[in-house]
PDB file of C-alpha atoms in Angstrom:
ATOM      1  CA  UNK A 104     113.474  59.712 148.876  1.00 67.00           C
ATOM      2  CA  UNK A 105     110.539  58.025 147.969  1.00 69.00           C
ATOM      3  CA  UNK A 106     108.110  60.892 147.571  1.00 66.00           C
ATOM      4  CA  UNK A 107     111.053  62.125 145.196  1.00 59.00           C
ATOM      5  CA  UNK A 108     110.894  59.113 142.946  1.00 66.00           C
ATOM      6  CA  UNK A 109     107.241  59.798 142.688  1.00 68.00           C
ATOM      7  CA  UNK A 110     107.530  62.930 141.496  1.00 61.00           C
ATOM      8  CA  UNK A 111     110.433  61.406 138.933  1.00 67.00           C
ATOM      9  CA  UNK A 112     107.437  59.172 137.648  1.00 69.00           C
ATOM     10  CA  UNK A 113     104.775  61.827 137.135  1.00 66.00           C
ATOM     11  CA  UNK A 114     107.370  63.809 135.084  1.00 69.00           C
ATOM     12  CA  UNK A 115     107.806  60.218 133.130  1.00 69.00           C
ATOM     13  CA  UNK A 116     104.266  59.779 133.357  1.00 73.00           C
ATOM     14  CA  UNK A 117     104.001  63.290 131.048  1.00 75.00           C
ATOM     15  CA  UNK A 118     106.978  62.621 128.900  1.00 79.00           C
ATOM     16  CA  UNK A 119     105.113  60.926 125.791  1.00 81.00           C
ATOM     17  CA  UNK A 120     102.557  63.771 126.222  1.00 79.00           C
ATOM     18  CA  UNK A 121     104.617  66.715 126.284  1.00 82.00           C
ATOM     19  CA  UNK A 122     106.659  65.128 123.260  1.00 83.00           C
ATOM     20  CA  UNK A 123     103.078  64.294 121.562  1.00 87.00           C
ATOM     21  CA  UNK A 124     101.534  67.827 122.017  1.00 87.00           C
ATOM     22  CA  UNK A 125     104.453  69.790 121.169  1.00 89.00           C
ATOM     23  CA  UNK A 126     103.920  72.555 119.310  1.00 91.00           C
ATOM     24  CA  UNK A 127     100.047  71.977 119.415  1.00 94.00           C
ATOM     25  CA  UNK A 128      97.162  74.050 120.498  1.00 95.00           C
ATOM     26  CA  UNK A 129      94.987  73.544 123.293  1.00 96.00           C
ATOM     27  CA  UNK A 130      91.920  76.091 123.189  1.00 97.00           C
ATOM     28  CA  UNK A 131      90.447  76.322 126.898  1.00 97.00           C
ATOM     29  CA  UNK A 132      87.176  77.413 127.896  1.00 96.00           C
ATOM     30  CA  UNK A 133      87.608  79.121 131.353  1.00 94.00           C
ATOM     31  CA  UNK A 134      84.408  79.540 133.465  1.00 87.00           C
ATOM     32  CA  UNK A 135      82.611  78.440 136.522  1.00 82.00           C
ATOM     33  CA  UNK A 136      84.290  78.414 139.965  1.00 80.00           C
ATOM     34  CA  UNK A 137      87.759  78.063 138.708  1.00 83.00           C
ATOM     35  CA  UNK A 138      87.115  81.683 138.084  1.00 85.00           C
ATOM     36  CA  UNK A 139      86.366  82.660 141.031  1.00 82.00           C
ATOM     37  CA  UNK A 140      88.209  80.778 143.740  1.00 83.00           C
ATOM     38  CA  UNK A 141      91.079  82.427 144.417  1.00 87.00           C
ATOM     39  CA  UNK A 142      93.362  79.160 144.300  1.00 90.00           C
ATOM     40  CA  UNK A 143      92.239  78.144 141.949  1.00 91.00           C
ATOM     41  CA  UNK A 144      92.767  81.350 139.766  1.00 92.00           C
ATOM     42  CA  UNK A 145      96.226  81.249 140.277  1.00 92.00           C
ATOM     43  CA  UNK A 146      96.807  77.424 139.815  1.00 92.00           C
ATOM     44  CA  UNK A 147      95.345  78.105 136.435  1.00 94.00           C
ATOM     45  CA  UNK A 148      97.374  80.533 135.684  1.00 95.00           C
ATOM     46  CA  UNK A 149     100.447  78.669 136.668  1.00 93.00           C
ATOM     47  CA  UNK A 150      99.225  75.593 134.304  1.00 94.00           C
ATOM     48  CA  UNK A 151      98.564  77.969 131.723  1.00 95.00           C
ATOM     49  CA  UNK A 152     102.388  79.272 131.890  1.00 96.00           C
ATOM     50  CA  UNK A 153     103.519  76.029 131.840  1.00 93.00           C
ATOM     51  CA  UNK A 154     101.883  74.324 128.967  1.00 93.00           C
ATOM     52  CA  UNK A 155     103.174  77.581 126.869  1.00 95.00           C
ATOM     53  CA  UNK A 156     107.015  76.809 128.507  1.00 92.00           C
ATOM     54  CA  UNK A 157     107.135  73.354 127.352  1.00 91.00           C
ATOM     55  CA  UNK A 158     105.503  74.191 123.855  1.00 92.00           C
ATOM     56  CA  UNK A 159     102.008  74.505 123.317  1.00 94.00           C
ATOM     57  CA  UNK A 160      99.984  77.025 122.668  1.00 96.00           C
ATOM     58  CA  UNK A 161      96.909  77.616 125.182  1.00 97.00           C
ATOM     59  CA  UNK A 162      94.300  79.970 123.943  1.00 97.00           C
ATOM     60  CA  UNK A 163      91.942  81.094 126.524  1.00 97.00           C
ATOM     61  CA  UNK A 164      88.385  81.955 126.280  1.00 97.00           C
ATOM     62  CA  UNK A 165      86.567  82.953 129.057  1.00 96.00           C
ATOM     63  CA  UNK A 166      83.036  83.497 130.139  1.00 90.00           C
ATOM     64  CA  UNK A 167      81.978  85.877 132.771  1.00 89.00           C
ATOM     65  CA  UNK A 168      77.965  85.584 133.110  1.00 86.00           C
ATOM     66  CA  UNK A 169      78.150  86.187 137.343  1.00 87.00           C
ATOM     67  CA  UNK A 170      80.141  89.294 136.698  1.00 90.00           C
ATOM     68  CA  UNK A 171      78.122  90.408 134.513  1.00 91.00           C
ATOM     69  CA  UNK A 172      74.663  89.563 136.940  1.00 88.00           C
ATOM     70  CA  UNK A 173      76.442  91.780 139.488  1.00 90.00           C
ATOM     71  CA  UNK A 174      77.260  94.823 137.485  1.00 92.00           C
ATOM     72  CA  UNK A 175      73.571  95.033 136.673  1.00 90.00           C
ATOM     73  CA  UNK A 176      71.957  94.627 139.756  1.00 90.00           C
ATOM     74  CA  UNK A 177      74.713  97.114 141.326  1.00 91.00           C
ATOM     75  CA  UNK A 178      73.569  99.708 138.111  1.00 90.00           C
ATOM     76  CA  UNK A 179      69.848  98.834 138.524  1.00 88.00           C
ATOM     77  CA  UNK A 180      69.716  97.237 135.428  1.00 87.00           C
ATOM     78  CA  UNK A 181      66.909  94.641 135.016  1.00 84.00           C
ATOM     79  CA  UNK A 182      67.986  91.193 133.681  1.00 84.00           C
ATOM     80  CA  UNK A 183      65.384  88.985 132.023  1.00 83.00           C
ATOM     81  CA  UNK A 184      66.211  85.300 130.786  1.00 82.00           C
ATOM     82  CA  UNK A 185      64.169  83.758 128.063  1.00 77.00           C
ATOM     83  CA  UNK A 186      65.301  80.256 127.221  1.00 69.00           C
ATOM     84  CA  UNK A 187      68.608  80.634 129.746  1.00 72.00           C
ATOM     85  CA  UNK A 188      69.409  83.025 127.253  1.00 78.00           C
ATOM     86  CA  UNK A 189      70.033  87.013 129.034  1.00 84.00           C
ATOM     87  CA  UNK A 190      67.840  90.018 127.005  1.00 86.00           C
ATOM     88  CA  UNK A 191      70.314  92.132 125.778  1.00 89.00           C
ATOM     89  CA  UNK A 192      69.391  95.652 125.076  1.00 87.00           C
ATOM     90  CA  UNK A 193      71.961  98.107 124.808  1.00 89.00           C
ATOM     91  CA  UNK A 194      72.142  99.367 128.153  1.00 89.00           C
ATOM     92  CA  UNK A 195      72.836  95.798 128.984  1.00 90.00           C
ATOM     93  CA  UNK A 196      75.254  95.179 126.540  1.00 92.00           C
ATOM     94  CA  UNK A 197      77.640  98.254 127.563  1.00 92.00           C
ATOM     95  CA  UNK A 198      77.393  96.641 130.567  1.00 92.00           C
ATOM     96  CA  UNK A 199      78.529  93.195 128.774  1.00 92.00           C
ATOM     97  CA  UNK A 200      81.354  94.334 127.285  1.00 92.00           C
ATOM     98  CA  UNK A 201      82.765  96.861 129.921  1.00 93.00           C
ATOM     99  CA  UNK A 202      82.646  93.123 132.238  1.00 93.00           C
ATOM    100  CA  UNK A 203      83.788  90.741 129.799  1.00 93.00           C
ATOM    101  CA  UNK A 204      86.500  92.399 127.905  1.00 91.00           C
ATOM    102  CA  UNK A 205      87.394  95.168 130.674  1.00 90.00           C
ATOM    103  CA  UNK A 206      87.397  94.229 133.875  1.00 92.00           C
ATOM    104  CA  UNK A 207      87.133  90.471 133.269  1.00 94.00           C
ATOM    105  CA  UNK A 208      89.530  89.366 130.667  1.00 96.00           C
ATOM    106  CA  UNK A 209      92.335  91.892 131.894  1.00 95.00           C
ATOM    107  CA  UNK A 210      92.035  90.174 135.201  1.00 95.00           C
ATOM    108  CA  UNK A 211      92.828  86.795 133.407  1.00 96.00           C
ATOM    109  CA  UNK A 212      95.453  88.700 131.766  1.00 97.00           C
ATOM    110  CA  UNK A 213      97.108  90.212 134.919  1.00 96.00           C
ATOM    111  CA  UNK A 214      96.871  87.521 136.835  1.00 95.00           C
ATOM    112  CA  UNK A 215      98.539  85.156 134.068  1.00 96.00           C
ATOM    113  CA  UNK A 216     101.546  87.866 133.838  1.00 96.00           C
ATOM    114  CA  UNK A 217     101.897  88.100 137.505  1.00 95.00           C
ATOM    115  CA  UNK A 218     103.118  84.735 137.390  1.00 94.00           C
ATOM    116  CA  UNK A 219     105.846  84.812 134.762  1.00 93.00           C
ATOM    117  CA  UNK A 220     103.369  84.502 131.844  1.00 94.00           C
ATOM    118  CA  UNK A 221     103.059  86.163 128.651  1.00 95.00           C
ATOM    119  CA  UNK A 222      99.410  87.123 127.935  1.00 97.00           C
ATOM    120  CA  UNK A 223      97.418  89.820 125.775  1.00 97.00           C
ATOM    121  CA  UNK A 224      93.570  90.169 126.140  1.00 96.00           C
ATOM    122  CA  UNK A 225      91.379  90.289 122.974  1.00 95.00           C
ATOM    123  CA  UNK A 226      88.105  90.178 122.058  1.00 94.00           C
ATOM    124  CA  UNK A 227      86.291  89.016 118.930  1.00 93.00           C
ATOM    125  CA  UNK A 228      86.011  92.775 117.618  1.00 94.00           C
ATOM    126  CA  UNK A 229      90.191  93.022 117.614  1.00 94.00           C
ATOM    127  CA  UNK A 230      91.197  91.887 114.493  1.00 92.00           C
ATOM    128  CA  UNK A 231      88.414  90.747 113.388  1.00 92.00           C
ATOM    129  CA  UNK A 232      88.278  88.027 115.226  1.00 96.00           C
ATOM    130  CA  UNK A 233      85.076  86.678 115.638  1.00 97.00           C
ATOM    131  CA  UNK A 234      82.162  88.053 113.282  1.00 96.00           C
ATOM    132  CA  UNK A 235      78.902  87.864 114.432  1.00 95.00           C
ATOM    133  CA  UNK A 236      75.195  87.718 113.502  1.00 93.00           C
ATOM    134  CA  UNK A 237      72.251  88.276 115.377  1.00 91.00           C
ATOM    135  CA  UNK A 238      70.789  85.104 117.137  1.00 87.00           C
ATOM    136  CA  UNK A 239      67.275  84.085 116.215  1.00 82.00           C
ATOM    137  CA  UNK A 240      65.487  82.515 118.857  1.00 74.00           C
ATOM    138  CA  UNK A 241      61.959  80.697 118.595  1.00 69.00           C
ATOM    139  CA  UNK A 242      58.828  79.673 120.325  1.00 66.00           C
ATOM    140  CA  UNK A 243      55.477  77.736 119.602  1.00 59.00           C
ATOM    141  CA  UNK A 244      52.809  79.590 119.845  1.00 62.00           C
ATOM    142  CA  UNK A 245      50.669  77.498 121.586  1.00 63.00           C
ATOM    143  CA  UNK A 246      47.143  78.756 120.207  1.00 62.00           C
ATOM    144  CA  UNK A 247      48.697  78.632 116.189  1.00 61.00           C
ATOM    145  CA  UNK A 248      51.038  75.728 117.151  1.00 59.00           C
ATOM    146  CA  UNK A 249      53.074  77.637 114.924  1.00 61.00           C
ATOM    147  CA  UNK A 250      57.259  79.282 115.752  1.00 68.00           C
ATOM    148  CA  UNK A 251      57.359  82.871 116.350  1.00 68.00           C
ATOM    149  CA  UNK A 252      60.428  85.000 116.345  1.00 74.00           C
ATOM    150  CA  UNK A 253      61.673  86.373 120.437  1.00 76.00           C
ATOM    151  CA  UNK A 254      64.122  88.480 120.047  1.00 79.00           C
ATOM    152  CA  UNK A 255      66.286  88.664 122.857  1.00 83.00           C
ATOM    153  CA  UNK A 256      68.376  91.781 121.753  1.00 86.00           C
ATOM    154  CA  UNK A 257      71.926  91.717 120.865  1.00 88.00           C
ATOM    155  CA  UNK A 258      72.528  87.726 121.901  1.00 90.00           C
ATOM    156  CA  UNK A 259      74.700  86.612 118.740  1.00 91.00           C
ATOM    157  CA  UNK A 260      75.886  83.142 117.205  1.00 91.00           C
ATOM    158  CA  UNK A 261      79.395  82.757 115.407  1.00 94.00           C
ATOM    159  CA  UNK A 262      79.196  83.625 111.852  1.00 94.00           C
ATOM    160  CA  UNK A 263      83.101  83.749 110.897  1.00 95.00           C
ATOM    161  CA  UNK A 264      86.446  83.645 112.927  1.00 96.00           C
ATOM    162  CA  UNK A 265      89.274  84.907 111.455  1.00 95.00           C
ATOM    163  CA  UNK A 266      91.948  83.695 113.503  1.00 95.00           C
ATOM    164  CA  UNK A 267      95.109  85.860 112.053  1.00 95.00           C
ATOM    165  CA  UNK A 268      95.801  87.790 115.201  1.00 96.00           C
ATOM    166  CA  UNK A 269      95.925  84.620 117.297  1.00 96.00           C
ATOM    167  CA  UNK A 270      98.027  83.192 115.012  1.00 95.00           C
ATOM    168  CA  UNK A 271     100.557  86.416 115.402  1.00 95.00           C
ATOM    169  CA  UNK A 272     100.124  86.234 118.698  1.00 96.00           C
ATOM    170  CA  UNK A 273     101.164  82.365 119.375  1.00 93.00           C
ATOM    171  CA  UNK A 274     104.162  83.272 117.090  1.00 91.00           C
ATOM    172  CA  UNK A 275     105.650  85.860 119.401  1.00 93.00           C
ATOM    173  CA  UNK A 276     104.992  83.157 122.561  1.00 93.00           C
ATOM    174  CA  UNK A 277     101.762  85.320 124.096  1.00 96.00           C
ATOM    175  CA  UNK A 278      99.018  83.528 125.492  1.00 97.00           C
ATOM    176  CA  UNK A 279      95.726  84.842 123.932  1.00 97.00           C
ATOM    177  CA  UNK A 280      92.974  85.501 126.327  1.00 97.00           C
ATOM    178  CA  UNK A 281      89.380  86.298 124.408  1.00 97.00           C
ATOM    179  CA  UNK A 282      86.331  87.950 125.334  1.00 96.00           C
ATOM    180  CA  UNK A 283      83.470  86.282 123.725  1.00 95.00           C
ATOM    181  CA  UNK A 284      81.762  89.210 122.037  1.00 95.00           C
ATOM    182  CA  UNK A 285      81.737  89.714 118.140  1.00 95.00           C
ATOM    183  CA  UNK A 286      80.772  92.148 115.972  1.00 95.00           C
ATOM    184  CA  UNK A 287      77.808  91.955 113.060  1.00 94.00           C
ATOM    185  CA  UNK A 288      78.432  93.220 109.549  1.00 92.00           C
ATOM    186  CA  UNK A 289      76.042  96.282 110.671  1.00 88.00           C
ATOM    187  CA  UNK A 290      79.127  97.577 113.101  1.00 91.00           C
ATOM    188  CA  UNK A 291      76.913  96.401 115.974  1.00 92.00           C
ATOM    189  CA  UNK A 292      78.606  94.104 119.269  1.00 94.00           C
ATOM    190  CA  UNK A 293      76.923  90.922 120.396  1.00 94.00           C
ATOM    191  CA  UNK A 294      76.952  89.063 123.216  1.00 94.00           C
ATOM    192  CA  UNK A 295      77.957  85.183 122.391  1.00 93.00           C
ATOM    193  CA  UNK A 296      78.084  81.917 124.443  1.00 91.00           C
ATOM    194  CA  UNK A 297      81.042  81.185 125.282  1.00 93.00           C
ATOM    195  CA  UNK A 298      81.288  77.809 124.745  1.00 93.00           C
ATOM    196  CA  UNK A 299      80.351  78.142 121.530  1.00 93.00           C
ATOM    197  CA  UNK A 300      83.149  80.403 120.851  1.00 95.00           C
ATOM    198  CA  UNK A 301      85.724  78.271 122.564  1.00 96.00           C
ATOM    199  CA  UNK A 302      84.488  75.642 119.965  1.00 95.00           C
ATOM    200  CA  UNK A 303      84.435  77.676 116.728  1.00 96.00           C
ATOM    201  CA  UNK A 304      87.989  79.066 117.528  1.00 97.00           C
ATOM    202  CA  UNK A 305      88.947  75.337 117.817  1.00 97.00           C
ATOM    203  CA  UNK A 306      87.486  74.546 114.317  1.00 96.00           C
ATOM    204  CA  UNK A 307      89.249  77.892 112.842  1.00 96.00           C
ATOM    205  CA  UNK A 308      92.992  76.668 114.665  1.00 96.00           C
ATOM    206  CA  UNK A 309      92.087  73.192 114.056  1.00 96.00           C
ATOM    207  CA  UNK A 310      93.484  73.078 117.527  1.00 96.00           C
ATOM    208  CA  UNK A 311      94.546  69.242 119.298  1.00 94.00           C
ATOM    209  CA  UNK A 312      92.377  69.517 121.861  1.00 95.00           C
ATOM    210  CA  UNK A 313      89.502  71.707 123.660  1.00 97.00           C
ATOM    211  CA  UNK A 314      88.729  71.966 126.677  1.00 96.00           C
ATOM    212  CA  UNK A 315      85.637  73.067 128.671  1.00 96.00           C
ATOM    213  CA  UNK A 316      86.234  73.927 132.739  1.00 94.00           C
ATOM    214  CA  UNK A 317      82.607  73.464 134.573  1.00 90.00           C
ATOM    215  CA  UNK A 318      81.515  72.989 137.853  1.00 89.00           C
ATOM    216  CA  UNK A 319      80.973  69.350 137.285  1.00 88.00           C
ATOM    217  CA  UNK A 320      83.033  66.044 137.019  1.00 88.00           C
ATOM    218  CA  UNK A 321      81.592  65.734 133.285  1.00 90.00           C
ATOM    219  CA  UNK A 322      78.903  63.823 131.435  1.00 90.00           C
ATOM    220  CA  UNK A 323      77.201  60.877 133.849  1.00 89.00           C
ATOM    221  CA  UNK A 324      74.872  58.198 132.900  1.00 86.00           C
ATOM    222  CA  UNK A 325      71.298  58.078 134.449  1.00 82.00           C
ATOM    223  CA  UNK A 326      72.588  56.114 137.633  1.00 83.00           C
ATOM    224  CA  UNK A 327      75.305  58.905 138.147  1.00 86.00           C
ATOM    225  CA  UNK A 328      78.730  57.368 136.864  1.00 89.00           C
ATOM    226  CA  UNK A 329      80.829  59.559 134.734  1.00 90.00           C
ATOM    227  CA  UNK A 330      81.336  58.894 131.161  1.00 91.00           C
ATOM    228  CA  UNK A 331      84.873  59.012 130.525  1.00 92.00           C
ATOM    229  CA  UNK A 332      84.742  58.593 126.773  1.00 92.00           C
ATOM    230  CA  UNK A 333      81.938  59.062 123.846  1.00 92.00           C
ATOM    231  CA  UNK A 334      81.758  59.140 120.293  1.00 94.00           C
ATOM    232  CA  UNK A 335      81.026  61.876 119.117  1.00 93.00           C
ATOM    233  CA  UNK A 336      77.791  60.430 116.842  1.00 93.00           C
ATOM    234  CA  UNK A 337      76.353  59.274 120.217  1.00 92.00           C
ATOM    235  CA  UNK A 338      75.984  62.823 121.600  1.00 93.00           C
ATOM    236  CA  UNK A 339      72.082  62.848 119.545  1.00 92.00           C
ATOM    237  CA  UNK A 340      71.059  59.655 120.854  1.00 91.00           C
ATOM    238  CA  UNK A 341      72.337  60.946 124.453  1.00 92.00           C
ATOM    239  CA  UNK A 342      70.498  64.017 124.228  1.00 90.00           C
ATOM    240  CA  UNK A 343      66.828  62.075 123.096  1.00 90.00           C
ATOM    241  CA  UNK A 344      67.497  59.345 125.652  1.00 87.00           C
ATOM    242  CA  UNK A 345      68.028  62.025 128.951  1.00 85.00           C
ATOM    243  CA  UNK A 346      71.255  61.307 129.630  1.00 88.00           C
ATOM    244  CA  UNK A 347      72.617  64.782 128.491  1.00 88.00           C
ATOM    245  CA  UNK A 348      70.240  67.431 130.029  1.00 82.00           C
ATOM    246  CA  UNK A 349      70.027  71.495 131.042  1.00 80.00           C
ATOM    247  CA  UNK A 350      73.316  73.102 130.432  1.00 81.00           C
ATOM    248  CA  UNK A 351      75.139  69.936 129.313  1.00 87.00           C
ATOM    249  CA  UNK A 352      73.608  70.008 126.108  1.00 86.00           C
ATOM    250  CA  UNK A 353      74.861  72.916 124.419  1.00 85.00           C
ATOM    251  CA  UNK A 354      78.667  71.822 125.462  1.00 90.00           C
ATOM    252  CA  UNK A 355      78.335  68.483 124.259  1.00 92.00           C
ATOM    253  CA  UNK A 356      76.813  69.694 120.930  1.00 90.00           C
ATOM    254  CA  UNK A 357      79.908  72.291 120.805  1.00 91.00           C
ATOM    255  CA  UNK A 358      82.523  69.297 121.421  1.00 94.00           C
ATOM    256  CA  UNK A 359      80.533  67.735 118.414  1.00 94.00           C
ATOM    257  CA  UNK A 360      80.922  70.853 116.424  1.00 93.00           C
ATOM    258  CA  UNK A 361      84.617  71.602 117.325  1.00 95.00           C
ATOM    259  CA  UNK A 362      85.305  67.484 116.253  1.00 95.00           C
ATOM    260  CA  UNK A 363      83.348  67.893 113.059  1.00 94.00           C
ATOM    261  CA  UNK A 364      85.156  71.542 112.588  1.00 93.00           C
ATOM    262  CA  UNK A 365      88.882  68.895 112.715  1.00 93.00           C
ATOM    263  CA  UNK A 366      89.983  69.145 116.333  1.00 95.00           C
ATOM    264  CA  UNK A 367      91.231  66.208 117.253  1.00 93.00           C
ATOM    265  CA  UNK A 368      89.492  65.717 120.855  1.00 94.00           C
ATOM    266  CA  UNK A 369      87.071  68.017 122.737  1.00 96.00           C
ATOM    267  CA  UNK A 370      87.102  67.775 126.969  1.00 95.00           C
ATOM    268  CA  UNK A 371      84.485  68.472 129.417  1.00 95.00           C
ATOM    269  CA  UNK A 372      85.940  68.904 132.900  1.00 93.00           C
ATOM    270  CA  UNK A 373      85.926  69.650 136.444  1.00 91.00           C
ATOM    271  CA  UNK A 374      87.535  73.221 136.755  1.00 91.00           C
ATOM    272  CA  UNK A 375      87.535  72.827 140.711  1.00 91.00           C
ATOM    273  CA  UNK A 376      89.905  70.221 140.771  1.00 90.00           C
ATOM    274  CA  UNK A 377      93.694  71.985 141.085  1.00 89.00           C
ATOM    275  CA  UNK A 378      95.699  70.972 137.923  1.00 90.00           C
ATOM    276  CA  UNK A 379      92.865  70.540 136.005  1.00 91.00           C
ATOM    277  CA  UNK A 380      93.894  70.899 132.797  1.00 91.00           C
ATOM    278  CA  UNK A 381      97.601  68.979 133.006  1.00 91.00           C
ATOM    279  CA  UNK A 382      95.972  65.928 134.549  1.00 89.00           C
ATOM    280  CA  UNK A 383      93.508  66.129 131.690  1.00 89.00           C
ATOM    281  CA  UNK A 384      96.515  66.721 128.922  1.00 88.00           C
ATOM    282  CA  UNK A 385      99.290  64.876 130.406  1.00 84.00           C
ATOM    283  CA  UNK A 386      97.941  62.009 132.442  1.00 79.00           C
ATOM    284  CA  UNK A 387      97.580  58.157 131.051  1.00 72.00           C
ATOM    285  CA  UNK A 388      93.627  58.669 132.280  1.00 76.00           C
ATOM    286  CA  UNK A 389      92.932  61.898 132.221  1.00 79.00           C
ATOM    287  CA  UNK A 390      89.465  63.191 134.295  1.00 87.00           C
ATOM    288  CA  UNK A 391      86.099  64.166 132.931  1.00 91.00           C
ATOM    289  CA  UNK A 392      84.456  62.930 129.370  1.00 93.00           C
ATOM    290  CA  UNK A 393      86.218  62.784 126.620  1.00 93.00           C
ATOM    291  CA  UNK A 394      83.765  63.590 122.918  1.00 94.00           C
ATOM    292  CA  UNK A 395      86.302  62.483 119.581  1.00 92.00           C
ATOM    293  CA  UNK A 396      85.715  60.684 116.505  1.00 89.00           C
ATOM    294  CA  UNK A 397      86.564  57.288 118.648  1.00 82.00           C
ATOM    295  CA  UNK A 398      85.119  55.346 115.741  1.00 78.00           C
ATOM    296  CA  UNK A 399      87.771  55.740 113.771  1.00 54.00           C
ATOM    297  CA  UNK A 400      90.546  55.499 116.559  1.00 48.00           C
ATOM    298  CA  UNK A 401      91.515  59.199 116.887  1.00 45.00           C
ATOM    299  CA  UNK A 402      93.231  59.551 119.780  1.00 45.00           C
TER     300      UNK A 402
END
């Protein structure tokens, strides 16, 4: 009886949640191991199902940089990194989007629909989703001191989303799953972060919350302690003081973006824990760091 009650009180626990996020849209960014373990997989795609059942509106975007690593070494492809950033000629990016918006995203898809969900895959070249423009990357030359131009092939940066079709979509109850490639005004694809997707779509929906899944609890201090909250203004003095390093920078400056852009709170979280997302959404603490405009008491 007693393990009973308990789960009476978690329900009660999610009550003023549910009731608060009704209607609402959460935009997840879906990477890193919950990807790939197979549990985990399908837990998300049970919490998925569930937020839509009891009324929001997920919107899944999804990475897929592992996948694509595979493909290419399997096609012998070379893959060259300048600035973490993968040289994308276009042998490379067939490669890209045959992964990300084939054999990736319908995965996401199937699995979500396997269990009772309703979702359609997309990616920013359907409806015009997400247009794109070419990414310009620099160095210091070290002999001029001057910046030069690298260009890393068809890597692109968010110019525009149009987020009509999502907006269909969420009216007819499907769960949009996107592929984070875009397309330039020349007709050309690019390959885009996907973070920084997750956080321009955000902006464009002007979505409650987003959410980035990572392989780590979320943003620590310098003696290791998590960071549950931070204003969103703090995320420059962070940076220049060495608390946010390596591949926590760009998320944290895409919360900052997405809060700036009007979503109400930004997420980064551990995607291995089971449940992720719902303990985030409808717990009284949550897990990981929270980035919001905390200065002005947004919740």
């Amino acid at each position: 009886m007693q393990k009973l009650i308990e789960k009476a009180n978690v329900l009660m626990e999610a009550l003023p949640w549910i009731r608060r996020f009704y209607g609402k849209t959460i935009v997840i960014k879906y990477g890193g191991n919950a990807m790939v373990d197979e549990k985990l997989k399908e837990g998300f795609a049970r919490d998925v199902i569930l937020m839509k059942y009891i009324g929001l509106n997920p919107v899944i975007v999804h990475g897929g940089g592992p996948q694509i690593g595979e493909v290419l070494d399997a096609m012998g492809i070379e893959t060259r990194f300048v600035q973490g950033m993968r040289v994308t000629d276009a042998a490379t990016m067939g490669v890209v989007e045959m992964v990300l918006g084939g054999k990736v995203n319908k995965e996401i898809v199937a699995n979500i629909n396997a269990h009772g969900g309703k979702a359609v895959g997309l990616t920013g070249k359907d409806g015009g989703l997400i247009r794109a423009r070419k990414l310009e990357m620099t160095k210091v030359n070290p002999e001029t001191l001057s910046p030069e131009i690298i260009d890393i092939g068809m890597v692109g940066e968010v110019d525009v989303i149009d987020p009509q079709v999502i907006r269909a979509l969420e009216a007819n109850n499907f769960i949009p799953v996107i592929a984070p490639v875009g397309i330039g005004a020349d007709g050309r694809s690019y390959n885009i972060n996907a973070d920084l997707v997750a956080g321009r779509i955000a902006g464009a929906l002007q979505a409650e919350k987003l959410i980035l899944l990572t392989d780590v609890e979320g943003v620590k201090d310098t003696n290791g302690a998590l960071i549950s909250t931070i204003d969103y203004r703090e995320v420059p003095k962070l940076i220049a003081d060495g608390t946010l390093t390596g591949g926590m920078i760009p998320k944290a400056t895409c919360c900052v973006d997405a809060v700036r852009e009007g979503v109400a709170k930004t997420h980064i979280i551990d995607g291995r824990v089971e449940h992720a997302c719902l303990l985030e959404i409808f717990t009284d603490k949550g897990i990981g760091t929270a980035i919001a405009d905390f200065g002005s008491n947004q919740a």
